[in-house]
PDB file of C-alpha atoms in Angstrom:
ATOM      1  CA  MET A 155      22.540  11.797 -10.605  1.00 31.00           C
ATOM      2  CA  SER A 156      19.253  12.670 -12.456  1.00 32.00           C
ATOM      3  CA  SER A 157      15.935  10.853 -11.986  1.00 36.00           C
ATOM      4  CA  THR A 158      16.108   9.575 -15.575  1.00 35.00           C
ATOM      5  CA  THR A 159      19.333   7.361 -15.047  1.00 37.00           C
ATOM      6  CA  PRO A 160      18.682   4.447 -17.362  1.00 38.00           C
ATOM      7  CA  LEU A 161      17.893   1.137 -15.487  1.00 38.00           C
ATOM      8  CA  ALA A 162      18.484  -1.343 -18.640  1.00 40.00           C
ATOM      9  CA  ASN A 163      21.942  -2.221 -18.066  1.00 42.00           C
ATOM     10  CA  ASN A 164      21.802  -2.234 -14.193  1.00 47.00           C
ATOM     11  CA  PRO A 165      20.132  -4.538 -11.642  1.00 60.00           C
ATOM     12  CA  GLY A 166      16.891  -3.130 -10.431  1.00 94.00           C
ATOM     13  CA  TYR A 167      15.799  -2.652  -6.940  1.00 98.00           C
ATOM     14  CA  VAL A 168      12.315  -3.275  -5.607  1.00 98.00           C
ATOM     15  CA  LEU A 169      11.724  -0.108  -3.149  1.00 98.00           C
ATOM     16  CA  ILE A 170       8.923  -1.166  -0.695  1.00 98.00           C
ATOM     17  CA  THR A 171       7.572   1.485   1.778  1.00 98.00           C
ATOM     18  CA  GLY A 172       5.958   0.529   5.178  1.00 98.00           C
ATOM     19  CA  ALA A 173       8.091  -2.583   5.068  1.00 98.00           C
ATOM     20  CA  SER A 174       8.826  -3.165   8.724  1.00 96.00           C
ATOM     21  CA  SER A 175       5.733  -5.483   9.209  1.00 95.00           C
ATOM     22  CA  GLY A 176       2.585  -6.790   7.980  1.00 95.00           C
ATOM     23  CA  ILE A 177       1.643  -6.650   4.114  1.00 96.00           C
ATOM     24  CA  GLY A 178       4.893  -4.780   3.216  1.00 97.00           C
ATOM     25  CA  ALA A 179       7.047  -7.222   5.146  1.00 97.00           C
ATOM     26  CA  GLU A 180       5.453 -10.140   3.394  1.00 97.00           C
ATOM     27  CA  ILE A 181       5.662  -8.322  -0.279  1.00 98.00           C
ATOM     28  CA  ALA A 182       9.511  -8.121   0.811  1.00 98.00           C
ATOM     29  CA  ARG A 183       9.642 -11.740   1.564  1.00 97.00           C
ATOM     30  CA  GLU A 184       7.678 -12.682  -1.691  1.00 97.00           C
ATOM     31  CA  TYR A 185      10.107 -10.594  -3.884  1.00 97.00           C
ATOM     32  CA  SER A 186      13.122 -11.917  -1.889  1.00 96.00           C
ATOM     33  CA  ARG A 187      12.005 -15.657  -2.798  1.00 95.00           C
ATOM     34  CA  ARG A 188      11.947 -14.502  -6.427  1.00 94.00           C
ATOM     35  CA  GLY A 189      15.620 -13.496  -6.148  1.00 94.00           C
ATOM     36  CA  ARG A 190      14.750  -9.669  -6.489  1.00 96.00           C
ATOM     37  CA  SER A 191      17.292  -7.043  -4.629  1.00 97.00           C
ATOM     38  CA  LEU A 192      15.491  -4.931  -1.878  1.00 98.00           C
ATOM     39  CA  ILE A 193      15.270  -1.402  -0.363  1.00 98.00           C
ATOM     40  CA  LEU A 194      13.260  -1.556   2.940  1.00 98.00           C
ATOM     41  CA  THR A 195      11.984   1.550   4.433  1.00 98.00           C
ATOM     42  CA  ALA A 196       9.771   2.498   7.228  1.00 98.00           C
ATOM     43  CA  ARG A 197      10.370   4.337  10.369  1.00 96.00           C
ATOM     44  CA  ARG A 198      11.085   1.540  12.954  1.00 96.00           C
ATOM     45  CA  THR A 199      15.156   0.871  11.973  1.00 96.00           C
ATOM     46  CA  ASP A 200      15.122  -1.979  14.318  1.00 97.00           C
ATOM     47  CA  ARG A 201      12.278  -3.963  12.586  1.00 97.00           C
ATOM     48  CA  LEU A 202      13.918  -3.151   9.186  1.00 97.00           C
ATOM     49  CA  GLU A 203      17.325  -4.381   9.952  1.00 97.00           C
ATOM     50  CA  ALA A 204      15.868  -7.665  11.403  1.00 97.00           C
ATOM     51  CA  LEU A 205      14.047  -8.537   8.121  1.00 97.00           C
ATOM     52  CA  ALA A 206      17.093  -7.330   6.010  1.00 97.00           C
ATOM     53  CA  ARG A 207      19.365  -9.808   7.965  1.00 96.00           C
ATOM     54  CA  GLU A 208      16.527 -12.545   7.221  1.00 95.00           C
ATOM     55  CA  LEU A 209      16.329 -11.881   3.657  1.00 95.00           C
ATOM     56  CA  GLY A 210      19.710 -10.586   2.806  1.00 86.00           C
ATOM     57  CA  VAL A 211      20.885 -14.254   2.290  1.00 84.00           C
ATOM     58  CA  ASN A 212      18.923 -14.241  -1.084  1.00 80.00           C
ATOM     59  CA  ALA A 213      19.949 -11.022  -2.781  1.00 86.00           C
ATOM     60  CA  PRO A 214      21.201  -7.611  -1.595  1.00 92.00           C
ATOM     61  CA  CYS A 215      18.851  -5.828   0.864  1.00 96.00           C
ATOM     62  CA  VAL A 216      19.398  -2.053   1.880  1.00 97.00           C
ATOM     63  CA  VAL A 217      17.559  -0.460   4.803  1.00 97.00           C
ATOM     64  CA  ILE A 218      16.780   3.146   4.573  1.00 98.00           C
ATOM     65  CA  THR A 219      14.810   4.554   7.443  1.00 98.00           C
ATOM     66  CA  SER A 220      12.154   7.296   6.515  1.00 97.00           C
ATOM     67  CA  ASP A 221       9.101   8.997   7.673  1.00 98.00           C
ATOM     68  CA  LEU A 222       6.791   9.595   4.934  1.00 98.00           C
ATOM     69  CA  SER A 223       4.624  11.961   7.201  1.00 98.00           C
ATOM     70  CA  GLN A 224       7.345  14.496   6.941  1.00 98.00           C
ATOM     71  CA  ALA A 225       7.151  16.492   3.742  1.00 98.00           C
ATOM     72  CA  ASP A 226      10.502  16.195   2.642  1.00 98.00           C
ATOM     73  CA  ALA A 227      10.694  12.463   3.038  1.00 98.00           C
ATOM     74  CA  PRO A 228       9.877  11.374  -0.337  1.00 98.00           C
ATOM     75  CA  ARG A 229      12.743  13.633  -1.686  1.00 98.00           C
ATOM     76  CA  ARG A 230      15.226  12.568   0.840  1.00 98.00           C
ATOM     77  CA  LEU A 231      14.351   9.082   0.222  1.00 98.00           C
ATOM     78  CA  PHE A 232      14.839   9.196  -3.541  1.00 98.00           C
ATOM     79  CA  ALA A 233      18.061  11.437  -3.059  1.00 98.00           C
ATOM     80  CA  GLU A 234      19.640   8.700  -0.896  1.00 98.00           C
ATOM     81  CA  THR A 235      18.861   5.813  -3.286  1.00 98.00           C
ATOM     82  CA  GLN A 236      20.352   8.139  -6.311  1.00 97.00           C
ATOM     83  CA  ALA A 237      23.533   8.587  -4.086  1.00 97.00           C
ATOM     84  CA  ARG A 238      23.932   5.000  -3.451  1.00 96.00           C
ATOM     85  CA  GLY A 239      23.275   4.217  -6.978  1.00 95.00           C
ATOM     86  CA  LEU A 240      20.405   1.881  -6.383  1.00 97.00           C
ATOM     87  CA  HIS A 241      18.346   1.765  -9.540  1.00 97.00           C
ATOM     88  CA  VAL A 242      14.742   1.311  -8.495  1.00 98.00           C
ATOM     89  CA  ASP A 243      12.663  -0.570 -11.292  1.00 97.00           C
ATOM     90  CA  THR A 244       9.978  -1.769  -8.765  1.00 98.00           C
ATOM     91  CA  LEU A 245       8.182   0.641  -6.541  1.00 98.00           C
ATOM     92  CA  VAL A 246       5.888  -0.562  -3.796  1.00 98.00           C
ATOM     93  CA  ASN A 247       3.494   2.041  -2.120  1.00 98.00           C
ATOM     94  CA  ASN A 248       2.351   0.245   0.905  1.00 98.00           C
ATOM     95  CA  ALA A 249       3.124   2.529   3.841  1.00 98.00           C
ATOM     96  CA  GLY A 250      -0.159   3.281   5.614  1.00 96.00           C
ATOM     97  CA  TYR A 251      -2.553   3.371   8.627  1.00 95.00           C
ATOM     98  CA  GLY A 252      -5.840   4.411  10.047  1.00 93.00           C
ATOM     99  CA  VAL A 253      -7.305   7.393  12.130  1.00 95.00           C
ATOM    100  CA  PRO A 254      -9.849   5.843  14.055  1.00 92.00           C
ATOM    101  CA  GLY A 255     -13.171   7.873  15.413  1.00 93.00           C
ATOM    102  CA  ARG A 256     -15.073  10.568  14.094  1.00 92.00           C
ATOM    103  CA  TYR A 257     -13.535  13.350  11.904  1.00 96.00           C
ATOM    104  CA  LEU A 258     -13.592  15.894  14.647  1.00 96.00           C
ATOM    105  CA  SER A 259     -11.922  13.495  17.371  1.00 95.00           C
ATOM    106  CA  SER A 260      -8.513  14.159  15.879  1.00 97.00           C
ATOM    107  CA  ASP A 261      -6.805  17.417  15.439  1.00 97.00           C
ATOM    108  CA  TRP A 262      -6.012  18.612  11.994  1.00 98.00           C
ATOM    109  CA  ARG A 263      -2.298  17.840  12.405  1.00 98.00           C
ATOM    110  CA  VAL A 264      -3.211  14.030  12.723  1.00 98.00           C
ATOM    111  CA  HIS A 265      -5.220  14.298   9.475  1.00 98.00           C
ATOM    112  CA  ALA A 266      -2.394  16.052   7.531  1.00 98.00           C
ATOM    113  CA  ASP A 267       0.164  13.871   8.403  1.00 98.00           C
ATOM    114  CA  PHE A 268      -2.334  11.028   7.444  1.00 98.00           C
ATOM    115  CA  LEU A 269      -2.854  12.694   3.872  1.00 98.00           C
ATOM    116  CA  GLN A 270       0.970  13.283   3.582  1.00 98.00           C
ATOM    117  CA  VAL A 271       1.636   9.348   4.082  1.00 98.00           C
ATOM    118  CA  MET A 272      -1.478   7.783   2.117  1.00 98.00           C
ATOM    119  CA  ILE A 273      -1.607  10.482  -0.811  1.00 98.00           C
ATOM    120  CA  THR A 274       0.867  13.100  -0.962  1.00 98.00           C
ATOM    121  CA  ALA A 275       4.046  10.850  -0.635  1.00 98.00           C
ATOM    122  CA  VAL A 276       2.582   8.270  -2.983  1.00 98.00           C
ATOM    123  CA  GLY A 277       1.993  10.890  -5.837  1.00 98.00           C
ATOM    124  CA  GLU A 278       5.422  12.217  -5.048  1.00 98.00           C
ATOM    125  CA  LEU A 279       7.488   8.813  -5.041  1.00 98.00           C
ATOM    126  CA  THR A 280       5.785   7.528  -8.012  1.00 98.00           C
ATOM    127  CA  HIS A 281       6.800  11.016  -9.611  1.00 98.00           C
ATOM    128  CA  LEU A 282      10.550  10.792  -8.808  1.00 98.00           C
ATOM    129  CA  TYR A 283      10.866   6.794  -9.710  1.00 98.00           C
ATOM    130  CA  LEU A 284       8.698   6.701 -12.752  1.00 98.00           C
ATOM    131  CA  PRO A 285      10.934   8.614 -15.269  1.00 98.00           C
ATOM    132  CA  ALA A 286      13.901   6.209 -15.150  1.00 97.00           C
ATOM    133  CA  MET A 287      11.428   3.281 -15.551  1.00 98.00           C
ATOM    134  CA  GLU A 288      10.050   4.655 -18.799  1.00 98.00           C
ATOM    135  CA  GLN A 289      13.296   5.794 -20.059  1.00 97.00           C
ATOM    136  CA  ALA A 290      14.387   2.008 -19.619  1.00 96.00           C
ATOM    137  CA  GLY A 291      11.057   0.797 -20.995  1.00 96.00           C
ATOM    138  CA  ARG A 292      10.282  -1.727 -18.163  1.00 96.00           C
ATOM    139  CA  GLY A 293       8.972  -0.866 -14.582  1.00 98.00           C
ATOM    140  CA  ARG A 294       6.292  -2.027 -11.851  1.00 98.00           C
ATOM    141  CA  ILE A 295       4.465   0.092  -9.755  1.00 98.00           C
ATOM    142  CA  LEU A 296       2.408  -1.838  -6.949  1.00 98.00           C
ATOM    143  CA  ASN A 297      -0.147   0.411  -4.797  1.00 98.00           C
ATOM    144  CA  ILE A 298      -1.775  -1.264  -1.694  1.00 98.00           C
ATOM    145  CA  ALA A 299      -5.271   0.310  -1.783  1.00 98.00           C
ATOM    146  CA  SER A 300      -8.170  -1.430  -0.088  1.00 96.00           C
ATOM    147  CA  LEU A 301     -11.534  -2.693  -0.621  1.00 95.00           C
ATOM    148  CA  ALA A 302     -12.735   0.023   1.488  1.00 93.00           C
ATOM    149  CA  GLY A 303     -11.884   2.102  -1.633  1.00 95.00           C
ATOM    150  CA  LEU A 304     -14.677   0.227  -3.451  1.00 94.00           C
ATOM    151  CA  VAL A 305     -17.629   0.192  -1.322  1.00 93.00           C
ATOM    152  CA  PRO A 306     -19.698   3.089   0.147  1.00 90.00           C
ATOM    153  CA  ALA A 307     -18.337   5.076   3.002  1.00 84.00           C
ATOM    154  CA  SER A 308     -19.523   4.727   6.432  1.00 83.00           C
ATOM    155  CA  ALA A 309     -18.930   6.516   9.844  1.00 85.00           C
ATOM    156  CA  GLY A 310     -15.731   6.390  11.523  1.00 89.00           C
ATOM    157  CA  HIS A 311     -11.988   6.423   9.998  1.00 91.00           C
ATOM    158  CA  THR A 312     -13.166   9.384   8.064  1.00 93.00           C
ATOM    159  CA  MET A 313     -10.795   9.730   5.398  1.00 96.00           C
ATOM    160  CA  TYR A 314      -9.316   6.111   4.898  1.00 96.00           C
ATOM    161  CA  GLY A 315     -11.802   4.863   2.332  1.00 95.00           C
ATOM    162  CA  ALA A 316     -11.518   8.296   0.502  1.00 96.00           C
ATOM    163  CA  THR A 317      -7.758   7.935   0.241  1.00 98.00           C
ATOM    164  CA  LYS A 318      -7.879   4.214  -1.036  1.00 98.00           C
ATOM    165  CA  ALA A 319     -10.451   5.345  -3.457  1.00 97.00           C
ATOM    166  CA  TRP A 320      -8.066   7.800  -4.732  1.00 98.00           C
ATOM    167  CA  LEU A 321      -5.403   5.307  -5.021  1.00 98.00           C
ATOM    168  CA  ILE A 322      -7.434   3.084  -6.965  1.00 98.00           C
ATOM    169  CA  ARG A 323      -8.217   5.737  -9.337  1.00 98.00           C
ATOM    170  CA  PHE A 324      -4.810   7.077  -9.457  1.00 98.00           C
ATOM    171  CA  SER A 325      -3.486   3.616 -10.330  1.00 98.00           C
ATOM    172  CA  GLU A 326      -6.064   3.057 -12.850  1.00 98.00           C
ATOM    173  CA  CYS A 327      -5.254   6.335 -14.824  1.00 98.00           C
ATOM    174  CA  LEU A 328      -1.510   5.978 -14.297  1.00 98.00           C
ATOM    175  CA  ALA A 329      -1.665   2.437 -15.806  1.00 98.00           C
ATOM    176  CA  LEU A 330      -3.207   3.736 -19.169  1.00 98.00           C
ATOM    177  CA  GLU A 331      -0.449   6.157 -19.522  1.00 98.00           C
ATOM    178  CA  THR A 332       2.582   4.234 -18.685  1.00 98.00           C
ATOM    179  CA  ALA A 333       1.428   0.532 -20.114  1.00 97.00           C
ATOM    180  CA  PRO A 334       2.620   1.873 -23.797  1.00 98.00           C
ATOM    181  CA  ARG A 335       5.912   2.895 -22.072  1.00 97.00           C
ATOM    182  CA  GLY A 336       6.603  -0.825 -20.552  1.00 97.00           C
ATOM    183  CA  VAL A 337       5.512   0.115 -16.897  1.00 98.00           C
ATOM    184  CA  LEU A 338       2.835  -1.668 -15.198  1.00 98.00           C
ATOM    185  CA  VAL A 339       0.773  -0.507 -12.345  1.00 98.00           C
ATOM    186  CA  THR A 340      -1.684  -2.284  -9.980  1.00 98.00           C
ATOM    187  CA  ALA A 341      -3.699  -1.233  -7.295  1.00 98.00           C
ATOM    188  CA  LEU A 342      -4.159  -4.160  -4.859  1.00 98.00           C
ATOM    189  CA  CYS A 343      -7.154  -4.246  -2.889  1.00 97.00           C
ATOM    190  CA  PRO A 344      -7.298  -6.480   0.246  1.00 95.00           C
ATOM    191  CA  GLY A 345     -10.163  -6.755   2.567  1.00 90.00           C
ATOM    192  CA  PHE A 346      -9.639  -8.108   6.253  1.00 86.00           C
ATOM    193  CA  THR A 347      -5.915  -9.091   6.580  1.00 84.00           C
ATOM    194  CA  TYR A 348      -3.972 -10.606   9.314  1.00 74.00           C
ATOM    195  CA  SER A 349      -1.431  -7.715  10.246  1.00 64.00           C
ATOM    196  CA  GLU A 350      -0.597  -5.460  12.862  1.00 58.00           C
ATOM    197  CA  PHE A 351      -2.678  -2.964  11.220  1.00 55.00           C
ATOM    198  CA  HIS A 352      -5.619  -3.143  13.409  1.00 48.00           C
ATOM    199  CA  ASP A 353      -3.337  -3.155  16.689  1.00 52.00           C
ATOM    200  CA  VAL A 354      -1.686   0.170  15.573  1.00 53.00           C
ATOM    201  CA  ASN A 355      -5.117   1.859  15.155  1.00 49.00           C
ATOM    202  CA  GLY A 356      -6.639   0.424  18.451  1.00 50.00           C
ATOM    203  CA  MET A 357      -9.349  -1.753  16.636  1.00 54.00           C
ATOM    204  CA  ARG A 358      -8.103  -5.259  17.356  1.00 45.00           C
ATOM    205  CA  GLU A 359     -10.933  -6.277  19.905  1.00 55.00           C
ATOM    206  CA  LYS A 360     -13.779  -5.282  17.737  1.00 55.00           C
ATOM    207  CA  ILE A 361     -12.162  -6.480  14.280  1.00 55.00           C
ATOM    208  CA  SER A 362     -11.366  -9.971  15.577  1.00 60.00           C
ATOM    209  CA  LYS A 363     -15.077 -10.608  15.807  1.00 63.00           C
ATOM    210  CA  MET A 364     -15.462 -10.659  12.046  1.00 64.00           C
ATOM    211  CA  PRO A 365     -15.857 -14.141  10.770  1.00 64.00           C
ATOM    212  CA  LYS A 366     -12.773 -16.415   9.925  1.00 69.00           C
ATOM    213  CA  PHE A 367     -13.726 -16.750   6.327  1.00 57.00           C
ATOM    214  CA  LEU A 368     -13.296 -13.201   5.610  1.00 73.00           C
ATOM    215  CA  TRP A 369      -9.468 -13.118   6.495  1.00 74.00           C
ATOM    216  CA  LEU A 370      -6.493 -13.736   4.515  1.00 92.00           C
ATOM    217  CA  THR A 371      -2.964 -13.765   5.637  1.00 93.00           C
ATOM    218  CA  SER A 372      -0.345 -11.120   4.861  1.00 93.00           C
ATOM    219  CA  GLU A 373       1.384 -13.582   2.808  1.00 96.00           C
ATOM    220  CA  GLN A 374      -1.454 -14.592   0.709  1.00 96.00           C
ATOM    221  CA  VAL A 375      -2.174 -10.939   0.025  1.00 96.00           C
ATOM    222  CA  ALA A 376       1.491 -10.269  -0.920  1.00 97.00           C
ATOM    223  CA  ARG A 377       1.462 -12.992  -3.436  1.00 97.00           C
ATOM    224  CA  ILE A 378      -1.519 -12.061  -4.886  1.00 97.00           C
ATOM    225  CA  GLY A 379      -0.133  -8.384  -5.499  1.00 98.00           C
ATOM    226  CA  VAL A 380       3.002  -9.505  -6.582  1.00 98.00           C
ATOM    227  CA  ASP A 381       1.388 -11.813  -9.199  1.00 98.00           C
ATOM    228  CA  ALA A 382      -1.025  -9.295 -10.095  1.00 98.00           C
ATOM    229  CA  VAL A 383       1.698  -6.724 -11.048  1.00 98.00           C
ATOM    230  CA  GLU A 384       3.853  -8.704 -12.812  1.00 96.00           C
ATOM    231  CA  ALA A 385       0.842 -10.113 -14.907  1.00 97.00           C
ATOM    232  CA  GLY A 386      -0.179  -6.447 -15.898  1.00 97.00           C
ATOM    233  CA  LYS A 387      -3.580  -6.488 -13.875  1.00 98.00           C
ATOM    234  CA  THR A 388      -4.631  -3.102 -13.172  1.00 98.00           C
ATOM    235  CA  ARG A 389      -6.746  -3.761 -10.147  1.00 98.00           C
ATOM    236  CA  VAL A 390      -7.004  -7.023  -8.144  1.00 97.00           C
ATOM    237  CA  ILE A 391      -9.379  -7.691  -5.169  1.00 97.00           C
ATOM    238  CA  THR A 392      -8.132 -10.317  -2.546  1.00 95.00           C
ATOM    239  CA  GLY A 393     -10.562 -13.207  -1.739  1.00 90.00           C
ATOM    240  CA  ALA A 394     -13.901 -14.210  -3.125  1.00 89.00           C
ATOM    241  CA  PRO A 395     -15.782 -12.912  -0.100  1.00 89.00           C
ATOM    242  CA  ASN A 396     -14.342  -9.599  -0.926  1.00 92.00           C
ATOM    243  CA  LYS A 397     -14.735  -9.811  -4.579  1.00 92.00           C
ATOM    244  CA  LEU A 398     -18.485 -10.350  -3.873  1.00 90.00           C
ATOM    245  CA  VAL A 399     -18.795  -7.433  -1.533  1.00 87.00           C
ATOM    246  CA  ALA A 400     -17.306  -5.265  -4.117  1.00 90.00           C
ATOM    247  CA  PHE A 401     -19.753  -6.810  -6.779  1.00 92.00           C
ATOM    248  CA  LEU A 402     -22.801  -6.354  -4.803  1.00 90.00           C
ATOM    249  CA  CYS A 403     -21.618  -2.763  -3.659  1.00 87.00           C
ATOM    250  CA  LYS A 404     -21.140  -1.867  -7.694  1.00 89.00           C
ATOM    251  CA  TYR A 405     -24.759  -3.251  -8.759  1.00 89.00           C
ATOM    252  CA  LEU A 406     -27.109  -2.691  -5.857  1.00 88.00           C
ATOM    253  CA  PRO A 407     -28.863   0.422  -5.900  1.00 89.00           C
ATOM    254  CA  ASP A 408     -26.706   3.283  -4.016  1.00 87.00           C
ATOM    255  CA  ALA A 409     -29.094   3.595  -1.071  1.00 87.00           C
ATOM    256  CA  LEU A 410     -29.516   0.142  -0.325  1.00 87.00           C
ATOM    257  CA  ALA A 411     -25.555  -0.531  -0.690  1.00 81.00           C
ATOM    258  CA  ARG A 412     -24.856   2.574   1.607  1.00 83.00           C
ATOM    259  CA  ALA A 413     -27.304   1.211   4.131  1.00 85.00           C
ATOM    260  CA  LEU A 414     -25.835  -2.413   4.228  1.00 80.00           C
ATOM    261  CA  VAL A 415     -22.292  -1.101   4.539  1.00 77.00           C
ATOM    262  CA  ALA A 416     -22.905   1.396   7.433  1.00 77.00           C
ATOM    263  CA  SER A 417     -25.075  -1.381   9.146  1.00 75.00           C
ATOM    264  CA  LYS A 418     -22.125  -3.865   9.090  1.00 69.00           C
ATOM    265  CA  THR A 419     -19.265  -1.570   9.683  1.00 70.00           C
ATOM    266  CA  LYS A 420     -20.378  -0.117  12.865  1.00 63.00           C
ATOM    267  CA  ASP A 421     -19.257  -3.769  14.360  1.00 61.00           C
ATOM    268  CA  PHE A 422     -15.594  -3.152  13.696  1.00 60.00           C
ATOM    269  CA  ARG A 423     -15.127   0.532  12.530  1.00 59.00           C
ATOM    270  CA  ASP A 424     -14.749   3.062  15.918  1.00 64.00           C
ATOM    271  CA  ALA A 425     -17.184   6.113  15.025  1.00 62.00           C
ATOM    272  CA  GLU A 426     -16.841   8.090  18.102  1.00 67.00           C
TER     273      GLU A 426
END
């Protein structure tokens, strides 16, 4: 089955990467509430299956286990959905994590896997699923970026902000290319969000010291993101405090913005 299988006369599925927890799981719940059929993918099969049992009462919910740090994972995931006749008209590139510490505190293999998940897999999955969306004249691509991609860099988690900045620019370019063909693309830029993200990268203790008003729940972020892509917004920042931070970083002199970010991020970012 070719990558350009028409979607127009088939029920479209929402494919969500990194769907086993956090923002990804909440995006699945949000689309399920809207009656959409789902394809859930991540590394943890047990978590995916539990979520599928929860959401399967509303609409079809398919689980496909995949580790996007493996170079062939995007192609295998695409082949599996094609073989099952699951026509994807909405792609949510959500899978992601952080690598704490200095750049040289981790082996290159750790960074290479990180880049595979955060950039290469996103680009390849989009390249695989987009042709059918354009042929059908309808599609949605929601890329989960971060406020970190819009503010000056700081020490620690060296490539995280860089990959999110790439994702934002990729989404903006893609949106201009695909909108005339009926495909809407959105970069969602959350700030601090209650999820397992900070447990996975070992920063829970530090990050919990941040003021409560800066935080949103994963459910709030998911709803904002789904609403944004359905409305055709190219980029959306979650929460008034985060919008203010992005505004200040854009219009303050570069040196001052960098100094402010550096002074604040040392409170919650591991640079050792």
